mmCIF file of C-alpha atoms in Angstrom:
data_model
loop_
_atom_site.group_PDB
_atom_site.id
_atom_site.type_symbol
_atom_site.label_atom_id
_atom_site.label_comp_id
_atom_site.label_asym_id
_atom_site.label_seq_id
_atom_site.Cartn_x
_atom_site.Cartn_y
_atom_site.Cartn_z
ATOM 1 C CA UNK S 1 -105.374 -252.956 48.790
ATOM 2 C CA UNK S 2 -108.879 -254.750 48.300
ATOM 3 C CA UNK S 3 -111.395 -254.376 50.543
ATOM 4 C CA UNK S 4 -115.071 -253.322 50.438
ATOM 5 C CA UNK S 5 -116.061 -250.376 48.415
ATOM 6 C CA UNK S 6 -116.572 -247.121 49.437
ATOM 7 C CA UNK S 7 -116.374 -244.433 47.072
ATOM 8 C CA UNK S 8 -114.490 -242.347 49.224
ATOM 9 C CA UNK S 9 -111.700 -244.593 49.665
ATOM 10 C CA UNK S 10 -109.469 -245.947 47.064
ATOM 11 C CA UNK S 11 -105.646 -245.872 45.541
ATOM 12 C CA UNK S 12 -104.660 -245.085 42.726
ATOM 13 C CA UNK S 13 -102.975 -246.473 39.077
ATOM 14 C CA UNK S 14 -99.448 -245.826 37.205
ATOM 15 C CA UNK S 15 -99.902 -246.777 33.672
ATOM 16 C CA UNK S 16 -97.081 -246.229 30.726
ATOM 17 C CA UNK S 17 -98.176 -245.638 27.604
ATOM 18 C CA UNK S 18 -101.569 -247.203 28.326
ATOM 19 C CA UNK S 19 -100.365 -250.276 30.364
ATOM 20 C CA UNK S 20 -100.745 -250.604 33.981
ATOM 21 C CA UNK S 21 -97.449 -250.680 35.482
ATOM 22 C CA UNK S 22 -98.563 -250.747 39.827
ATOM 23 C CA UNK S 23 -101.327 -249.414 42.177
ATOM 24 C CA UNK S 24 -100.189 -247.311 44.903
ATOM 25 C CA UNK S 25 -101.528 -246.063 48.025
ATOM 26 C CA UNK S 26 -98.357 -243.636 48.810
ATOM 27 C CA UNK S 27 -98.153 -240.027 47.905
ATOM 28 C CA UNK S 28 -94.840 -241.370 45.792
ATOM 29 C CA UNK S 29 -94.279 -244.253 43.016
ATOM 30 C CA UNK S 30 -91.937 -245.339 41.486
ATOM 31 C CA UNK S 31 -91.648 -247.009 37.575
ATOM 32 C CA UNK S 32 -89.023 -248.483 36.333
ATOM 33 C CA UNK S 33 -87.876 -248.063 32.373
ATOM 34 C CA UNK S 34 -86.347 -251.462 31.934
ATOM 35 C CA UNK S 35 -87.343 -252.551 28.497
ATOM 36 C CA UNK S 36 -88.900 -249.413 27.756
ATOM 37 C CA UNK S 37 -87.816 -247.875 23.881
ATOM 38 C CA UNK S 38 -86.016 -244.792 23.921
ATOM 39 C CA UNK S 39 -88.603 -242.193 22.656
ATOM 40 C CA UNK S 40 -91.395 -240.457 23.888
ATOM 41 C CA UNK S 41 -93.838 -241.761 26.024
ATOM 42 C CA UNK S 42 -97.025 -241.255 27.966
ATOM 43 C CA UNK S 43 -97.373 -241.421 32.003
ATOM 44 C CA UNK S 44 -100.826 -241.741 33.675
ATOM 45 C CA UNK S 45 -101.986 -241.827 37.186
ATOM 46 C CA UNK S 46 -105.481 -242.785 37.770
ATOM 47 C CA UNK S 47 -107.613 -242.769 40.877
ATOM 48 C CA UNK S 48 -109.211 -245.958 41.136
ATOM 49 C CA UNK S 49 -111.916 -247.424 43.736
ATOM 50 C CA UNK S 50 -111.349 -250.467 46.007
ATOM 51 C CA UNK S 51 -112.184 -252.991 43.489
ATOM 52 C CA UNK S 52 -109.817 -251.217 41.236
ATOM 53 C CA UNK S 53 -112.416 -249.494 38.715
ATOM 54 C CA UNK S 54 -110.038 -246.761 37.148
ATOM 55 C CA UNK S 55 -112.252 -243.412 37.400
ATOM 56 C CA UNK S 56 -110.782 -242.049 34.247
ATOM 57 C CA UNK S 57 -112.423 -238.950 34.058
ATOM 58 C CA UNK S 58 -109.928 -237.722 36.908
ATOM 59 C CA UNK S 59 -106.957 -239.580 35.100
ATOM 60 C CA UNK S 60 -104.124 -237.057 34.231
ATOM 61 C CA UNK S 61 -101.256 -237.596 31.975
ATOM 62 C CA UNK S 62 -97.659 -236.093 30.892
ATOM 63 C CA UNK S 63 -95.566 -236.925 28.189
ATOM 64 C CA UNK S 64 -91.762 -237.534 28.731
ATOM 65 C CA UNK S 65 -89.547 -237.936 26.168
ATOM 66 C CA UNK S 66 -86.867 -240.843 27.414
ATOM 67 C CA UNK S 67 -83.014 -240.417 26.629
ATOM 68 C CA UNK S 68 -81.041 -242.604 28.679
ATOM 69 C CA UNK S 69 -77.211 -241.734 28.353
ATOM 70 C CA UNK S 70 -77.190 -245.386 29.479
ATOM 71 C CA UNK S 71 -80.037 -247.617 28.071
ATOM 72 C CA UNK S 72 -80.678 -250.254 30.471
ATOM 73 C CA UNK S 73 -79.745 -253.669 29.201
ATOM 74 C CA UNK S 74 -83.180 -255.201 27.862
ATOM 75 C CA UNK S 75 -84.260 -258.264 29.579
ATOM 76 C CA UNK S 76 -85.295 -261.256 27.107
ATOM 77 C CA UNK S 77 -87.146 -264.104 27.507
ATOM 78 C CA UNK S 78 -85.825 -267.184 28.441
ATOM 79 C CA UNK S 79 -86.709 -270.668 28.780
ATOM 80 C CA UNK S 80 -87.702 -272.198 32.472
ATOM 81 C CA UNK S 81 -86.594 -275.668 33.998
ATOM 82 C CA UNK S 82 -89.958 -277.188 34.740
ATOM 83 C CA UNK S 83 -93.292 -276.220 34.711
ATOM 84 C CA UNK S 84 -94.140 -272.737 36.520
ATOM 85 C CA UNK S 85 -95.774 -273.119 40.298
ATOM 86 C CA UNK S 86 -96.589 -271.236 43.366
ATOM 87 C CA UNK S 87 -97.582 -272.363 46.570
ATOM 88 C CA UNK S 88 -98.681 -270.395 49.794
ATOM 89 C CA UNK S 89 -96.163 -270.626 52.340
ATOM 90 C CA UNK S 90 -97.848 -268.443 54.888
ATOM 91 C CA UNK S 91 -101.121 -268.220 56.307
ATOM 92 C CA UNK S 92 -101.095 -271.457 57.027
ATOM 93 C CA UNK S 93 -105.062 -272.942 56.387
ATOM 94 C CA UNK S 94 -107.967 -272.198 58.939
ATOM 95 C CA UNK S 95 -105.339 -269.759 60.162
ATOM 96 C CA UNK S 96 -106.892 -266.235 61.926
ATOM 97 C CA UNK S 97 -105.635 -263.159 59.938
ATOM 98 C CA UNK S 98 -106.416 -259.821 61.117
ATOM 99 C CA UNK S 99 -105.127 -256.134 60.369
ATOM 100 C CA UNK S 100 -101.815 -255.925 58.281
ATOM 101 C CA UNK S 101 -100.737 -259.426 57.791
ATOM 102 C CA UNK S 102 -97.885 -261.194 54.974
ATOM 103 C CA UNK S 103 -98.310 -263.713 52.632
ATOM 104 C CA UNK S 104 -95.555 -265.907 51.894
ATOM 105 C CA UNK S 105 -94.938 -267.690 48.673
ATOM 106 C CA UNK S 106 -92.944 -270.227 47.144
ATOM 107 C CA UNK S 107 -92.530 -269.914 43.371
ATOM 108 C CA UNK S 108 -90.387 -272.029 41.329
ATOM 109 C CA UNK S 109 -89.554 -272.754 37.624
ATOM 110 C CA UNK S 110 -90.685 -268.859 36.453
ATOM 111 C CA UNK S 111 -88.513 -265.310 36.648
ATOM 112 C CA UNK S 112 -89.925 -262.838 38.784
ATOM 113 C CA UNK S 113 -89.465 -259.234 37.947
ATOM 114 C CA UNK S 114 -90.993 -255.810 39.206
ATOM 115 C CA UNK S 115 -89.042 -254.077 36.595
ATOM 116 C CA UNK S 116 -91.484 -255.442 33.742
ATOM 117 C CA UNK S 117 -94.596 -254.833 35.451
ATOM 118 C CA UNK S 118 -97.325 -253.632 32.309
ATOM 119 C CA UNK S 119 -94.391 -254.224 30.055
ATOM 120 C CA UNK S 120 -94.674 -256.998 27.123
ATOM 121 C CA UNK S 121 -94.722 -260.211 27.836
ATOM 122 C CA UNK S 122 -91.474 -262.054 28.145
ATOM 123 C CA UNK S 123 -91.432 -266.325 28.163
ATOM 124 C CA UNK S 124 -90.264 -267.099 31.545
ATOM 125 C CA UNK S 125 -91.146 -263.469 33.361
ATOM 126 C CA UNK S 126 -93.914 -262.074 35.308
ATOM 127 C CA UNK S 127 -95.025 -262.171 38.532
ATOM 128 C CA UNK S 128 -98.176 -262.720 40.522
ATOM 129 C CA UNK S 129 -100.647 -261.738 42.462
ATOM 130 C CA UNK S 130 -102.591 -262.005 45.635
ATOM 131 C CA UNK S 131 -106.796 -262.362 45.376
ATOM 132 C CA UNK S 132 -109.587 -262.273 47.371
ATOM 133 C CA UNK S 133 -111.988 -265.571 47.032
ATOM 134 C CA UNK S 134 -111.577 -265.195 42.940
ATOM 135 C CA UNK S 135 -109.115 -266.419 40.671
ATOM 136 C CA UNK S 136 -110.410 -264.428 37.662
ATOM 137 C CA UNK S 137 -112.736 -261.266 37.173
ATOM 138 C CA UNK S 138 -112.917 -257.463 35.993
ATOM 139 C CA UNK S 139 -110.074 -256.241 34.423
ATOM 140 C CA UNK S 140 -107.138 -258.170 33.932
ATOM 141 C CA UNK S 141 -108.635 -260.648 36.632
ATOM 142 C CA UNK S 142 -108.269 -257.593 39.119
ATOM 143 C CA UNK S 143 -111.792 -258.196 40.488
ATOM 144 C CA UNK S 144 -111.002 -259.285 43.787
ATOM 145 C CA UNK S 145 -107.237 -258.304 43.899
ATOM 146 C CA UNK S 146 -105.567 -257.787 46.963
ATOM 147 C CA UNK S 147 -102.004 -257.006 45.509
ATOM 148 C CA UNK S 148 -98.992 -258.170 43.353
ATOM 149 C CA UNK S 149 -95.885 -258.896 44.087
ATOM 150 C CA UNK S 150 -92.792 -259.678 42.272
ATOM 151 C CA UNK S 151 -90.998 -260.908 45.500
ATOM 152 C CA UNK S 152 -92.181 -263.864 47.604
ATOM 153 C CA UNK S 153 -94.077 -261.761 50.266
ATOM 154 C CA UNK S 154 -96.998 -259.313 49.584
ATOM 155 C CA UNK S 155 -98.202 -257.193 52.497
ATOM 156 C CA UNK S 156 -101.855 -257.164 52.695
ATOM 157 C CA UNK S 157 -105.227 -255.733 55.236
ATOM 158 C CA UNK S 158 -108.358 -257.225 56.404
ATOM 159 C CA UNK S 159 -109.876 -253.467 56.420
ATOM 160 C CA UNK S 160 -113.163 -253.963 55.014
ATOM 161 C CA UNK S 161 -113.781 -257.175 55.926
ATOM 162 C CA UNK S 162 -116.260 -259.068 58.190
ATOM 163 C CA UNK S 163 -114.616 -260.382 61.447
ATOM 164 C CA UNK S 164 -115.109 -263.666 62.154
ATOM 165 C CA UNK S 165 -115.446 -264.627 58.301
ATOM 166 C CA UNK S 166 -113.623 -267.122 56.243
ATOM 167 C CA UNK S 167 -112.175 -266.159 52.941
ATOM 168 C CA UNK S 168 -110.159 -267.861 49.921
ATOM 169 C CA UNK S 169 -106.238 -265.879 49.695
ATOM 170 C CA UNK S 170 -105.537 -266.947 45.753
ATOM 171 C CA UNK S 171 -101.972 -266.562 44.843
ATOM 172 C CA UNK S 172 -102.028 -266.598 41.167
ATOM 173 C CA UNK S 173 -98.859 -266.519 38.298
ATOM 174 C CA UNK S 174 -99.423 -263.462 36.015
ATOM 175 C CA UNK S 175 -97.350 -263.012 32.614
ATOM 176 C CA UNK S 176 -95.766 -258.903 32.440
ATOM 177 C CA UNK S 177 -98.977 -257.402 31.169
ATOM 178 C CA UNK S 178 -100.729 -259.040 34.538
ATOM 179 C CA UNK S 179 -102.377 -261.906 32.768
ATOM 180 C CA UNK S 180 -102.784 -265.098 34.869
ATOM 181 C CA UNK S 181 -100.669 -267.921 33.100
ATOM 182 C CA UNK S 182 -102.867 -270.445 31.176
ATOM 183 C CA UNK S 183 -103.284 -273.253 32.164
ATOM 184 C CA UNK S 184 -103.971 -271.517 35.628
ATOM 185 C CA UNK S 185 -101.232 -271.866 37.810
ATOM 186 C CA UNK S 186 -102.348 -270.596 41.539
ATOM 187 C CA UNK S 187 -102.334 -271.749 45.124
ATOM 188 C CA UNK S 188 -105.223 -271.124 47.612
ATOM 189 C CA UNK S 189 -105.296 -271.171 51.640
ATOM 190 C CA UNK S 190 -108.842 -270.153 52.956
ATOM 191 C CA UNK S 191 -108.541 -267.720 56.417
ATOM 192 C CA UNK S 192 -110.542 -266.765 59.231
ATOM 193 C CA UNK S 193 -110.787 -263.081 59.781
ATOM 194 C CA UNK S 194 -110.260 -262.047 63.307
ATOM 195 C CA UNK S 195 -111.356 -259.031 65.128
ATOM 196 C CA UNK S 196 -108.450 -256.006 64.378
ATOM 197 C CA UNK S 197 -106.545 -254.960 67.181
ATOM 198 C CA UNK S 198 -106.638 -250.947 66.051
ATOM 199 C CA UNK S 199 -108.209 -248.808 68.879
ATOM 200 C CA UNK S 200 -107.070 -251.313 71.931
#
């Protein structure tokens, strides 16, 4: 979703009660209530720019009041066996990358979950996500983010960036509320980007 900024371009964010849940770039989203109180609660979408500054001012809200006749069973957290790690599968290093391309991940020893995105933390559950050349920065460490991902693929573009460049893909573990796990745990594979193929 990253790329260079333009302030005509952009996504925008889900947030519940406050707490980013996902960015989306489709006309539809979806959020899931697992772990979420019966009760009222807030839902906000805000546009936000490519480097995912929220413009607030154009944020709009509605309150929903939730009654499941079926509460979802609450997820709890759990202990792991082993320490947390991911490791980039896919782009392989000093590989060329150019238009839509995946990155594949291995992640072992931690739960992954898109059903808890911006929900509290849980020991054991998160999931994590994709950069661009920085491990931390702006909000959340959303700086230079490209994505996240609770599976082990993200889909991601090279719109906005310089062919022929290299640049640092930084696959990072992130706790519910998208916090990177400290100690870090991450996994980096530097790229070439190669001329798009749009147009031929």
């Amino acid at each position: 979703m990253m790329g260079m900024e333009a302030t005509d371009t952009g996504h925008y964010h889900v947030l519940l009660d406050g707490s980013l849940i996902n960015m989306f770039c489709t006309p539809t989203a979806v959020v899931s209530l697992q772990n979420v109180k019966p009760g009222k609660h807030t839902l906000t979408v805000a546009p936000a720019l490519d480097d995912h500054a929220q413009v607030t001012a154009n944020a709009k809200s509605v309150m929903f009041d939730y009654a499941p006749a079926t509460p979802l069973p609450a997820l709890t957290g759990m202990m792991t066996m082993g320490k947390p790690s991911i490791s980039v599968v896919s782009p392989k290093p000093g590989a060329t990358v150019s238009g839509d391309f995946t990155v594949k991940v291995r992640v072992k020893g931690y739960h992954l979950s898109c059903a808890l995105f911006g929900k509290p933390d849980l020991n054991g559950w998160g999931h994590w996500h994709l950069n661009l050349d920085t491990a931390t920065g702006g909000m959340m460490g959303m700086g230079g983010m490209m994505g996240m991902s609770c599976t082990h693929v993200i889909h991601v573009s090279t719109a906005g960036l310089k062919p022929g460049s290299h640049h640092t893909l930084i696959a990072l573990l992130v706790d519910n509320e998208h916090v990177p796990l400290m100690p870090l745990v991450a996994s980096r594979v530097t790229v070439r980007i190669g001329k798009s193929q749009m147009g031929m």
